[in-house]
mmCIF file of C-alpha atoms and ligand atoms in Angstrom:
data_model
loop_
_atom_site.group_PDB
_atom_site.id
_atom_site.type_symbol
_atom_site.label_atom_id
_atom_site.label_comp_id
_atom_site.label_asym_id
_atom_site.label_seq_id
_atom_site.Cartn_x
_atom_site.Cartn_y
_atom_site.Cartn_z
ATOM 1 C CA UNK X 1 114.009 67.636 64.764
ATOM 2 C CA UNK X 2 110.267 68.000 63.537
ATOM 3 C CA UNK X 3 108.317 69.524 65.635
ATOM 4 C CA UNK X 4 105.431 67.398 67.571
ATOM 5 C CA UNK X 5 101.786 67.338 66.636
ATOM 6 C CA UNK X 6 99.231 67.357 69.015
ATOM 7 C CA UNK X 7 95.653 66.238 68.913
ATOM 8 C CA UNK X 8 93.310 65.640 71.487
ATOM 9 C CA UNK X 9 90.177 64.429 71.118
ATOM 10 C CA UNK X 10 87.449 65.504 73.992
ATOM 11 C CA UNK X 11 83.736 66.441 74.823
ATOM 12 C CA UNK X 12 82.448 69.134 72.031
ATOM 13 C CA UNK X 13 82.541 72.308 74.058
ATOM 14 C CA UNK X 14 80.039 75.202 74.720
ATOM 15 C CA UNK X 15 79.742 78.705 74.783
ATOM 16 C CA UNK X 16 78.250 79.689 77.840
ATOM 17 C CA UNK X 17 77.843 83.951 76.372
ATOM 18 C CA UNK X 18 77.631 84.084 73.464
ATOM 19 C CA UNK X 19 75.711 87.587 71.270
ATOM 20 C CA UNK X 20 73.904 85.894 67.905
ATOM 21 C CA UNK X 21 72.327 89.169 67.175
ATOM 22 C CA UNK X 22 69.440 89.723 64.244
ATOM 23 C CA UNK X 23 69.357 89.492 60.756
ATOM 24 C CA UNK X 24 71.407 90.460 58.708
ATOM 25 C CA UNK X 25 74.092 89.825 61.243
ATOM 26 C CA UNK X 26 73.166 87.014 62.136
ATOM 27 C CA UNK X 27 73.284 84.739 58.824
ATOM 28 C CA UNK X 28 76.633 85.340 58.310
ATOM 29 C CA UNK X 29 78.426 85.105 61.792
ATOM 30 C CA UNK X 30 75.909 81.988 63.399
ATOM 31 C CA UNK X 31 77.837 79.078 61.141
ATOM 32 C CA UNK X 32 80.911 79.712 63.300
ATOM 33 C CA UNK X 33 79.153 78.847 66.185
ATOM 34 C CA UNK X 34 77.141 76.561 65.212
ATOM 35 C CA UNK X 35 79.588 74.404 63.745
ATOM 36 C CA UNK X 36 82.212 74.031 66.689
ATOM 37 C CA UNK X 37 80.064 74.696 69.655
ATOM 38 C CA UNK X 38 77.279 72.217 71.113
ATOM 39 C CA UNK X 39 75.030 74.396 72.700
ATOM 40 C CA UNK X 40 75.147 77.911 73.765
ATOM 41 C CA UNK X 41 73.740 80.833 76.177
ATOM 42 C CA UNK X 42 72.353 83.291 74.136
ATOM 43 C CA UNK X 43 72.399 86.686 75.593
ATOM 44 C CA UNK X 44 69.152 88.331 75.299
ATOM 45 C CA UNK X 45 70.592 92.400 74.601
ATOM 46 C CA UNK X 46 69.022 92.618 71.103
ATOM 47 C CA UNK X 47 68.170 96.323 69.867
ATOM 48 C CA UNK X 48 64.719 95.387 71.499
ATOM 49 C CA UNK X 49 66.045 93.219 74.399
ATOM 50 C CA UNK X 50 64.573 90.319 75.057
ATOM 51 C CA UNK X 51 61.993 90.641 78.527
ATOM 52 C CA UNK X 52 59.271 88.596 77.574
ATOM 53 C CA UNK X 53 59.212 84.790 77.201
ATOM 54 C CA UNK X 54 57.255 84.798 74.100
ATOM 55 C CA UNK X 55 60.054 86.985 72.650
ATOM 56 C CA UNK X 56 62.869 84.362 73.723
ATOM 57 C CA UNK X 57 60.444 81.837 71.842
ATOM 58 C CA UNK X 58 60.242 83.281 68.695
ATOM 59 C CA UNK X 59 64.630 84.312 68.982
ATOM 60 C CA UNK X 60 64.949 81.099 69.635
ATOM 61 C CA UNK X 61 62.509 79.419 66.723
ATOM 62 C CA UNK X 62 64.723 81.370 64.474
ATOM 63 C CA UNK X 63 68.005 80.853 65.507
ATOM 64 C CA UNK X 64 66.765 76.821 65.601
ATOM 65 C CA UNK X 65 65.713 77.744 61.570
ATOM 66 C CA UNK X 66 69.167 78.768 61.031
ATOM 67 C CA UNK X 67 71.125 75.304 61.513
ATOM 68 C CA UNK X 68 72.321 73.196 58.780
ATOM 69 C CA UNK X 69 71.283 69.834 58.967
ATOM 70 C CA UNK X 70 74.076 67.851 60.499
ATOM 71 C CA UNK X 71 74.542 69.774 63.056
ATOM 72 C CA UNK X 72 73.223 69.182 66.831
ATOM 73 C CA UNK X 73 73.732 72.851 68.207
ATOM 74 C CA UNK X 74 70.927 74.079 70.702
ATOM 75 C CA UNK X 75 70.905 77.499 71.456
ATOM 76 C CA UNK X 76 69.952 78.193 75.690
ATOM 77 C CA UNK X 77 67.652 81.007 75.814
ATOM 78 C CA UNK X 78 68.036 84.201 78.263
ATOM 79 C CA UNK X 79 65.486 86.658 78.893
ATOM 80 C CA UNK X 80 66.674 90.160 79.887
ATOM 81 C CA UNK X 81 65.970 91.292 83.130
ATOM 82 C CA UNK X 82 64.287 94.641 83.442
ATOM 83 C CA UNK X 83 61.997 96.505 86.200
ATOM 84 C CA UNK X 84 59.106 95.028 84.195
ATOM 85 C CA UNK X 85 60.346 91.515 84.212
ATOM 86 C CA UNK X 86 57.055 89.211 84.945
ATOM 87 C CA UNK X 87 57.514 86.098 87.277
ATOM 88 C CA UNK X 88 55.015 84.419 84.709
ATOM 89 C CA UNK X 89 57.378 84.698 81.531
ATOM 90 C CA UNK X 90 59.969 83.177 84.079
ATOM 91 C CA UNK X 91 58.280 80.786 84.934
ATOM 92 C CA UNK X 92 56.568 79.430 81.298
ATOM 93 C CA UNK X 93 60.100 79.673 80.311
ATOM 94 C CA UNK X 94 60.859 77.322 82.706
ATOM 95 C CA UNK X 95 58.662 74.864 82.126
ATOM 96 C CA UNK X 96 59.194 74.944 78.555
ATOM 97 C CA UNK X 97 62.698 73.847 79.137
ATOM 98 C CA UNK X 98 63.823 76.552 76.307
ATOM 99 C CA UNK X 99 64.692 79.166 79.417
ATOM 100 C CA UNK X 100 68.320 78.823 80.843
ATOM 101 C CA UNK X 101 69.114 81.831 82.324
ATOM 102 C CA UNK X 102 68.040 85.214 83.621
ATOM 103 C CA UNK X 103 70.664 88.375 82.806
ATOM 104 C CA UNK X 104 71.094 91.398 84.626
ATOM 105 C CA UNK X 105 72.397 94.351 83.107
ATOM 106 C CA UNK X 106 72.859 97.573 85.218
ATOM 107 C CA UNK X 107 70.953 100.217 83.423
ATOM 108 C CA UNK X 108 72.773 101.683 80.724
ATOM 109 C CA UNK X 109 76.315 99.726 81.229
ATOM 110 C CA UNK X 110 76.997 98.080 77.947
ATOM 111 C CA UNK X 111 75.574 97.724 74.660
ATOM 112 C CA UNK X 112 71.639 97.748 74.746
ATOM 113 C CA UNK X 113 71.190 97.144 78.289
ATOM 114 C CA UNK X 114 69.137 101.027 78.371
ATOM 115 C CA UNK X 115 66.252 99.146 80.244
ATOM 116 C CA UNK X 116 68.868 97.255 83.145
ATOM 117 C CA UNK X 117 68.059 97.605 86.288
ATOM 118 C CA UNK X 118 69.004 100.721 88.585
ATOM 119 C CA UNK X 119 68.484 99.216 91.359
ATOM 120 C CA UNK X 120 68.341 95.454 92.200
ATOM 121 C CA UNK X 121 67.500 94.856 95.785
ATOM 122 C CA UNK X 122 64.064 96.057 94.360
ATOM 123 C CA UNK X 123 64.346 92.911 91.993
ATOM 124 C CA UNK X 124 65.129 90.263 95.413
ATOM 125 C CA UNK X 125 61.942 89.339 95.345
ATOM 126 C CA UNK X 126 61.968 87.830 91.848
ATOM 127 C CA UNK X 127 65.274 86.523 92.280
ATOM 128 C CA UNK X 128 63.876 84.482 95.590
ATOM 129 C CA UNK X 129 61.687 82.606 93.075
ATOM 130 C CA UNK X 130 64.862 81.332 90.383
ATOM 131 C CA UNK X 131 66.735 78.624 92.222
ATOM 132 C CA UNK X 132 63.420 76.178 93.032
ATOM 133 C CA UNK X 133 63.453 76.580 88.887
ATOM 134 C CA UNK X 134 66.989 75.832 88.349
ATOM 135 C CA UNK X 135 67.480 79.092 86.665
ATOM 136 C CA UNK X 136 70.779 81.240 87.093
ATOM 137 C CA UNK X 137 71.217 84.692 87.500
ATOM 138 C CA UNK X 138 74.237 86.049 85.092
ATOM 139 C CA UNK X 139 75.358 89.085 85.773
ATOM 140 C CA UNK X 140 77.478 91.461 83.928
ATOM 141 C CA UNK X 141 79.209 92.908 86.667
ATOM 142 C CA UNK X 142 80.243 96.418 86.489
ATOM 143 C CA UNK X 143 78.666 99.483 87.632
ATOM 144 C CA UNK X 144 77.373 101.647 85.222
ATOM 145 C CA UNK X 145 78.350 105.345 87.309
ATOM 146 C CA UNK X 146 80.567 106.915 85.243
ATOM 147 C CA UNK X 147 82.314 108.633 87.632
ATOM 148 C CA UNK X 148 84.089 105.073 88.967
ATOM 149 C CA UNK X 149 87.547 104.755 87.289
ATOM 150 C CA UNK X 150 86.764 102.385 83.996
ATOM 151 C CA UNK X 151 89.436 100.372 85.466
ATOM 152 C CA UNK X 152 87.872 100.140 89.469
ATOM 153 C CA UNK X 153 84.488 99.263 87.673
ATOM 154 C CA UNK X 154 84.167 95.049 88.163
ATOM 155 C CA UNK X 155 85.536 95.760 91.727
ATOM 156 C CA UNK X 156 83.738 98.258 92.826
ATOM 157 C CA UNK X 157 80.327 96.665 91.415
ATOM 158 C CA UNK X 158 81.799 93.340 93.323
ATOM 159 C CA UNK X 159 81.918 95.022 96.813
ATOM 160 C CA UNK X 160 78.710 97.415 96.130
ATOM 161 C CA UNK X 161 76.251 95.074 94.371
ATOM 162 C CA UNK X 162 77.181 91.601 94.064
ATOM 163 C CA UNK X 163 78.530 90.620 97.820
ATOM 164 C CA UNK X 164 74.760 91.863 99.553
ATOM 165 C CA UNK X 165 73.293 89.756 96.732
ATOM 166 C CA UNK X 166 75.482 86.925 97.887
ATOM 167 C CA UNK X 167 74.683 86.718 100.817
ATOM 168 C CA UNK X 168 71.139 87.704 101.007
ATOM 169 C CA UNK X 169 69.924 84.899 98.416
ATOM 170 C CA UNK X 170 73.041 82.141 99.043
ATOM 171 C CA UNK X 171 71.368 79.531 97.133
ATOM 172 C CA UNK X 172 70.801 81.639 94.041
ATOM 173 C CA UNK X 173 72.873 80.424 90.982
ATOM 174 C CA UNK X 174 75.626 83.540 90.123
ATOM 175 C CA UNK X 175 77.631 83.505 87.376
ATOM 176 C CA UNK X 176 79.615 86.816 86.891
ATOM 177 C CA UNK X 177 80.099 87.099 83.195
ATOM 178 C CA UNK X 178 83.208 87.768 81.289
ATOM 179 C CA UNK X 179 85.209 88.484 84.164
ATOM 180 C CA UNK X 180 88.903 90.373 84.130
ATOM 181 C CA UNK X 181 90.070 91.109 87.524
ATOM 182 C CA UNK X 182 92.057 89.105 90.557
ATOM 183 C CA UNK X 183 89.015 90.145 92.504
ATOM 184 C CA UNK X 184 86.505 88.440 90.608
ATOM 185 C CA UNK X 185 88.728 85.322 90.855
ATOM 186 C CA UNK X 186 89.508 85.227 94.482
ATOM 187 C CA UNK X 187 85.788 86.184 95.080
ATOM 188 C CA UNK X 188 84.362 83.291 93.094
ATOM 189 C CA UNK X 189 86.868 81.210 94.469
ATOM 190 C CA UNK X 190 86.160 81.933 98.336
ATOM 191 C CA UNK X 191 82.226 81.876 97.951
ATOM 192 C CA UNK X 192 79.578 79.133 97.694
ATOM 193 C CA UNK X 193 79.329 76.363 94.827
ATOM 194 C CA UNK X 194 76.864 78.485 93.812
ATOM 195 C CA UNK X 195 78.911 81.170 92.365
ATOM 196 C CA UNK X 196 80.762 80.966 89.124
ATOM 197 C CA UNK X 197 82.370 83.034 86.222
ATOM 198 C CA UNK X 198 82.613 82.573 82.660
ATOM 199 C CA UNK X 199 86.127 84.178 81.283
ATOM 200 C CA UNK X 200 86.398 84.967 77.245
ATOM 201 C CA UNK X 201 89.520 83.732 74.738
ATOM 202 C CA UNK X 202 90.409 87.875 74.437
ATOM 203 C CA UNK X 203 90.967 88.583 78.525
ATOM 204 C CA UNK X 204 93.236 85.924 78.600
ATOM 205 C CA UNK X 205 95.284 87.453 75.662
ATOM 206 C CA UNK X 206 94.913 91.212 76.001
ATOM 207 C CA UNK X 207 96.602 93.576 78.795
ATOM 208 C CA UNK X 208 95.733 97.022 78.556
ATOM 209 C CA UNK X 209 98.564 97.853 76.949
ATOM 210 C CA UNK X 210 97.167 95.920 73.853
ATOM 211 C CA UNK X 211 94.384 98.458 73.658
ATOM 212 C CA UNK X 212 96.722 101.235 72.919
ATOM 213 C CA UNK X 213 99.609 99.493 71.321
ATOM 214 C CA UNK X 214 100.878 101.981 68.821
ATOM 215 C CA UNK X 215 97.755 103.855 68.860
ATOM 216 C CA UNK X 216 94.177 103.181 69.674
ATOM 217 C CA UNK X 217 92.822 99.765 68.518
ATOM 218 C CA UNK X 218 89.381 99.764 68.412
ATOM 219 C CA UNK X 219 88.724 96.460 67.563
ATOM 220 C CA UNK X 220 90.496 95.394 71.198
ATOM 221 C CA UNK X 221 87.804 97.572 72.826
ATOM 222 C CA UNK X 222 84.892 95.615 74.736
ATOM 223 C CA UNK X 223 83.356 95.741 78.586
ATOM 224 C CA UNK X 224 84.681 94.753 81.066
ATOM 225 C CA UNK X 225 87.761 97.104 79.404
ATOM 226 C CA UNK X 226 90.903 94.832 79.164
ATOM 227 C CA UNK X 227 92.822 95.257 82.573
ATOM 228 C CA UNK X 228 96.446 95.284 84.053
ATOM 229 C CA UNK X 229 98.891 92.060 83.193
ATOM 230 C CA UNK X 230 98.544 90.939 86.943
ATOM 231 C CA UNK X 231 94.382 90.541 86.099
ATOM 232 C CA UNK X 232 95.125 89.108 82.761
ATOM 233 C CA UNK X 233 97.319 86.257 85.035
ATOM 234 C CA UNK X 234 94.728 85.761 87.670
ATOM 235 C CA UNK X 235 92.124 85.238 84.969
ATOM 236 C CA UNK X 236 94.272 82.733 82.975
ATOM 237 C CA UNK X 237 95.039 80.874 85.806
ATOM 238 C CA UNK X 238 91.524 80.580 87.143
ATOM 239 C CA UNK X 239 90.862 79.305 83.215
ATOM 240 C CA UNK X 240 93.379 76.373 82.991
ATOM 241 C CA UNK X 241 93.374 75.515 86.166
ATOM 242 C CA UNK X 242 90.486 72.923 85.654
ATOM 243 C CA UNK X 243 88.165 74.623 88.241
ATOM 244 C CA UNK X 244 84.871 73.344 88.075
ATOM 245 C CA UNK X 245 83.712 77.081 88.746
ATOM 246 C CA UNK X 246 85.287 78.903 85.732
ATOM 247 C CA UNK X 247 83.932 77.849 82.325
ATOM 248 C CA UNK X 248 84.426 79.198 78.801
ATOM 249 C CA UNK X 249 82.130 82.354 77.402
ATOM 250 C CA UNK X 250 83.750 83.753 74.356
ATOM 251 C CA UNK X 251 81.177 86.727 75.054
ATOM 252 C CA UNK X 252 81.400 87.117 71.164
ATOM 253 C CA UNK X 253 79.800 89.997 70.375
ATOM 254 C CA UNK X 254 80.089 91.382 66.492
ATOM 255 C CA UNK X 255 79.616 95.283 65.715
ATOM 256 C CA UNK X 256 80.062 96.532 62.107
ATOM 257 C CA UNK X 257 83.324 97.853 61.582
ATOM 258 C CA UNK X 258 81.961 101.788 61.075
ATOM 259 C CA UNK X 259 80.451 101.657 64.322
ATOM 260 C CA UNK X 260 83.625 100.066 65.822
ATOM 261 C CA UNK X 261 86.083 102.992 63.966
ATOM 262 C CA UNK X 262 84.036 105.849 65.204
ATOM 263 C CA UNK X 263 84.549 108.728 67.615
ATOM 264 C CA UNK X 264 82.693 106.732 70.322
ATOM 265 C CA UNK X 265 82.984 103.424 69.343
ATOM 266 C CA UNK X 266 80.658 100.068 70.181
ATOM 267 C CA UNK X 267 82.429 98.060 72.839
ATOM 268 C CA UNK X 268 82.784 94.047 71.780
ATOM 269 C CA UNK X 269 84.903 91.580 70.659
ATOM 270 C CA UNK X 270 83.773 89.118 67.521
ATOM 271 C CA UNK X 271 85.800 86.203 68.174
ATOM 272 C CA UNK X 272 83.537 83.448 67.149
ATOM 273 C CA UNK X 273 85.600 82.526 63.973
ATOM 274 C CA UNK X 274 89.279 81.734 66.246
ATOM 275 C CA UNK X 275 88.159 81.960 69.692
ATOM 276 C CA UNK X 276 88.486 78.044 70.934
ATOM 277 C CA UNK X 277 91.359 77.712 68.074
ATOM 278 C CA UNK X 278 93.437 80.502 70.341
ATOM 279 C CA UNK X 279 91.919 78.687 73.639
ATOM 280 C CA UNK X 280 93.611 75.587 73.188
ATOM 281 C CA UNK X 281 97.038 76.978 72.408
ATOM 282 C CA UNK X 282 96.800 78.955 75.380
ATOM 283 C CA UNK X 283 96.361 75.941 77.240
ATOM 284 C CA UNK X 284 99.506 73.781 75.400
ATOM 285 C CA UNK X 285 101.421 77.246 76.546
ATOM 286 C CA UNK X 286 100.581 77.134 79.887
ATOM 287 C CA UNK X 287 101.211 73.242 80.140
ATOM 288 C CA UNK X 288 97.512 72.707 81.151
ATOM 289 C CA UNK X 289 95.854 70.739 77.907
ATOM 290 C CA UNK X 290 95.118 68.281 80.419
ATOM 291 C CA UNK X 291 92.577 70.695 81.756
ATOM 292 C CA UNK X 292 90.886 71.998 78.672
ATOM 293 C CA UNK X 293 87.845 69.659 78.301
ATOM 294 C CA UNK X 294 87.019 70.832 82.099
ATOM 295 C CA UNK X 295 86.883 74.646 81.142
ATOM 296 C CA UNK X 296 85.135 74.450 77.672
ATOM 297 C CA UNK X 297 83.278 71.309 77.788
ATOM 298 C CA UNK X 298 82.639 70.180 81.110
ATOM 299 C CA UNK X 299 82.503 72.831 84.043
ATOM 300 C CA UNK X 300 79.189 75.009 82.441
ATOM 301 C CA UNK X 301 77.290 71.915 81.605
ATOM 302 C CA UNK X 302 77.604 70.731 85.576
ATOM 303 C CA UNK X 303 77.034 74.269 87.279
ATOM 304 C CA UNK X 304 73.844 74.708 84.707
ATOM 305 C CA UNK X 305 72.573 70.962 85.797
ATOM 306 C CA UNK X 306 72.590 70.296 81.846
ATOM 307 C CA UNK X 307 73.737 67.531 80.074
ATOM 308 C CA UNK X 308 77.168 67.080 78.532
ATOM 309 C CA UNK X 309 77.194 67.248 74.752
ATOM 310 C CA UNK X 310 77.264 63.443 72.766
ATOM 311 C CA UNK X 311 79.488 64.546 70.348
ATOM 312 C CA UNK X 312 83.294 64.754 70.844
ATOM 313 C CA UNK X 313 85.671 67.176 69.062
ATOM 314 C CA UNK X 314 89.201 67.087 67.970
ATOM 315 C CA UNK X 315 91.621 69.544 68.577
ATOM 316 C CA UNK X 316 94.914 69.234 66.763
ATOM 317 C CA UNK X 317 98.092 71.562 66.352
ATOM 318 C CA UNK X 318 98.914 72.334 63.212
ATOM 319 C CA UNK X 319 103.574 73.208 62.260
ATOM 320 C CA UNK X 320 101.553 76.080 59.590
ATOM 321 C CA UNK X 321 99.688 79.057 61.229
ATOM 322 C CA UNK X 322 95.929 78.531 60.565
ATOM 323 C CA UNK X 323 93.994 80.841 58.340
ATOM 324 C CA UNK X 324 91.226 82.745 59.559
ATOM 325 C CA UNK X 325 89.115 85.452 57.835
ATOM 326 C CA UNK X 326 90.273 88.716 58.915
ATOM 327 C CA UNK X 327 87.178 90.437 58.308
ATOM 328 C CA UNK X 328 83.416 88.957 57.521
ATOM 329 C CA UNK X 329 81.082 90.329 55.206
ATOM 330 C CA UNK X 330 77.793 91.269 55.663
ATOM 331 C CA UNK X 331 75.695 93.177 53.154
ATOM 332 C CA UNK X 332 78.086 96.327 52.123
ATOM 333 C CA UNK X 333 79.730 95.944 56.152
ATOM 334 C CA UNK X 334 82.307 94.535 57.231
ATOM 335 C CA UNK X 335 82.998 93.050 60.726
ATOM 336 C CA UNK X 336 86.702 92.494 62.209
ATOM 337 C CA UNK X 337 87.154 88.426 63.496
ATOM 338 C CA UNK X 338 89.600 88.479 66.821
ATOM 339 C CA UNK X 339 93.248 88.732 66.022
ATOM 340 C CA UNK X 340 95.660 89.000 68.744
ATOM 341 C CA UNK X 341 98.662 89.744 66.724
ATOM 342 C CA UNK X 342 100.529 86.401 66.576
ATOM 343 C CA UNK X 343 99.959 83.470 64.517
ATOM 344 C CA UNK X 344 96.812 80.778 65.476
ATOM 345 C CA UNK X 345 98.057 76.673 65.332
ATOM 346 C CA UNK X 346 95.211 74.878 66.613
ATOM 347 C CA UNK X 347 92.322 73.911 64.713
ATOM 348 C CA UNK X 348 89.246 71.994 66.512
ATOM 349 C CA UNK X 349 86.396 69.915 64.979
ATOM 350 C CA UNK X 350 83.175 68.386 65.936
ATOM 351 C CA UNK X 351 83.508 64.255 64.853
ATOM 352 C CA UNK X 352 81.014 62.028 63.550
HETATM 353 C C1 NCD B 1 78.629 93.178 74.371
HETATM 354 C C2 NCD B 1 77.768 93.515 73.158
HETATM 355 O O1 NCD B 1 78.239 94.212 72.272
HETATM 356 O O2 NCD B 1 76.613 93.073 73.110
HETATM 357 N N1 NCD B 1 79.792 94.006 74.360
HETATM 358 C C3 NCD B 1 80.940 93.817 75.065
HETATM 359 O O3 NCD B 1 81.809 94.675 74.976
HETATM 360 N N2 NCD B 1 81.150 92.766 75.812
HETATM 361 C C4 NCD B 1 77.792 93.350 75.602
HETATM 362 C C5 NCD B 1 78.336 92.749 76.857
HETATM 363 O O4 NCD B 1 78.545 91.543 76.938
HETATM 364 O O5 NCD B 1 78.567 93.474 77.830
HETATM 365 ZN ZN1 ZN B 2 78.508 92.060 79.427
HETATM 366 ZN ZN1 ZN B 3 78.394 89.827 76.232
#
């Protein structure tokens, strides 16, 4: 019997974290993005991170510069928030409508976030000011003390940080980024419509066994660290259940290859290229297509207030596994695309 082929057709999705970086970089990774995604949150942790709004403005004049005609994509600005975050950049961001989001970083937890905050109860009174603007607060949700179990991080950064913010600015928007734990899930689950998560295409894959599957695989190394199968469940069923608070953020995030096969190598996944390829067959495996359009086109759109895109895409499976570059090119470096070690059948595409 031949086997069936799917094809759905639904709302072009969006990345709701999503790391463009600079030039060189990003010439040669944006197209991938671009091209299958609507819009985007663009996270603001640039080797010079993004603080000021005038800084966001001129990111986000040349990421616009960078589009091919034909294509609709609108990148959603972030600024980084830092101890010298002014209400006044917040606020002309704001107005400007180019401003989406505000991002906290703990000082020092992932890749250029040196100038996150230590402390942010000292930052409340900034905070107070974002949800008369319509502006969320994303939050990569970890502590940065080193001396918490790598695994115990997300949790312990829940119950220490996130649950006093919570309560003590309840109609602030929250989304916890990237998250990989049953905590985060049952937490955004029992809290306020004001409190959502994005989850990436790689936590729904990757166990931590995957990390050290024959030996050490650098290239399935990123914060939050991939956790135990029972978090990699709770995640994936948050993700095709349809949930209106769990939406897509591939949290796509390329390092050069020499940085990534190091002694202490750069933590991210580049997954750009695959990710909503690997997203949808996920969800024909878990018998919850059904639900797809909610998580990647649908459920970031409502909880940002932000209008769904006018395109539509098609996603169809494919009986031949789907090439995708292994490895991209930029200048003399090379930077490793996703692969999760079995074969990709779905292939999407923006229409008319
Ligand atoms: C991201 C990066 O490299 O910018 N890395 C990662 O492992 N996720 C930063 C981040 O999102 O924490
Ligand atoms: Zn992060
Ligand atoms: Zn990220």
């Amino acid at each position: 019997m031949q086997e069936e082929i799917k094809s759905i057709e639904i709302i072009t999705p969006d990345d709701w974290h999503l790391h463009l970086r600079e030039s060189p970089i990003i010439e040669s990774i944006f197209p991938y993005s671009f091209s299958n995604y609507g819009k985007a949150i663009i996270m603001p942790n640039l080797e010079n991170p993004i603080i000021k709004f005038s800084q966001a403005m001129e990111y986000y004049k040349k990421i616009k510069s960078l589009i091919t005609s034909g294509y609709k994509f609108e990148p959603l600005m972030t600024l980084f928030l830092s101890e010298e975050t002014r209400a006044i950049d917040i606020y002309e961001g704001a107005k400007s409508g180019i401003l989406k989001a505000i991002k906290f970083y703990p000082e020092g937890v992932t890749t250029n976030s040196y100038r996150g905050i230590k402390d942010i109860s000292k930052m409340y009174n900034l905070l107070e000011k974002l949800p008369d603007l319509n502006i969320p607060l994303l939050i990569h949700g970890e502590t940065a003390n080193s001396k918490v179990d790598i695994y115990d991080r997300e949790a312990y950064f829940l119950e220490q940080t996130v649950y006093k913010l919570r309560n003590k600015i309840p109609e602030l928007k929250i989304v916890l980024e990237h998250i990989t734990t049953k905590d985060s899930v049952d937490y955004i689950l029992e809290n306020n419509i004001n409190t959502a998560a994005t989850i990436t295409a790689h936590h729904l894959i990757l166990n931590r066994n995957n990390l050290f599957d024959e030996g050490l695989r650098p290239h399935y190394f990123c914060r939050p660290i991939v956790k135990r199968e029972k978090h990699r469940i709770a995640v994936r069923k948050a993700a095709t259940s349809g949930n209106s608070k769990f939406f897509l953020g591939t949290d796509s995030a390329p390092h050069f290859d020499h940085n990534k096969e190091s002694s202490c190598g750069c933590a991210g996944i580049f997954s750009a290229p695959n990710a909503l390829g690997y997203i949808a067959q996920i969800f024909e495996e878990d018998s919850a297509l059904n639900n797809l359009e909610n998580f990647i086109s649908i459920n970031g759109a409502k909880f940002y207030n932000l209008s769904l895109n006018s395109t539509l895409s098609k996603f169809t499976k494919f009986k031949e596994a789907i090439e995708y570059p292994s490895k991209i090119k930029v200048g003399k470096g090379l930077i490793t695309v996703f692969n999760p070690g079995y074969p990709l059948y779905w292939k999407n595409e923006i229409l008319n």
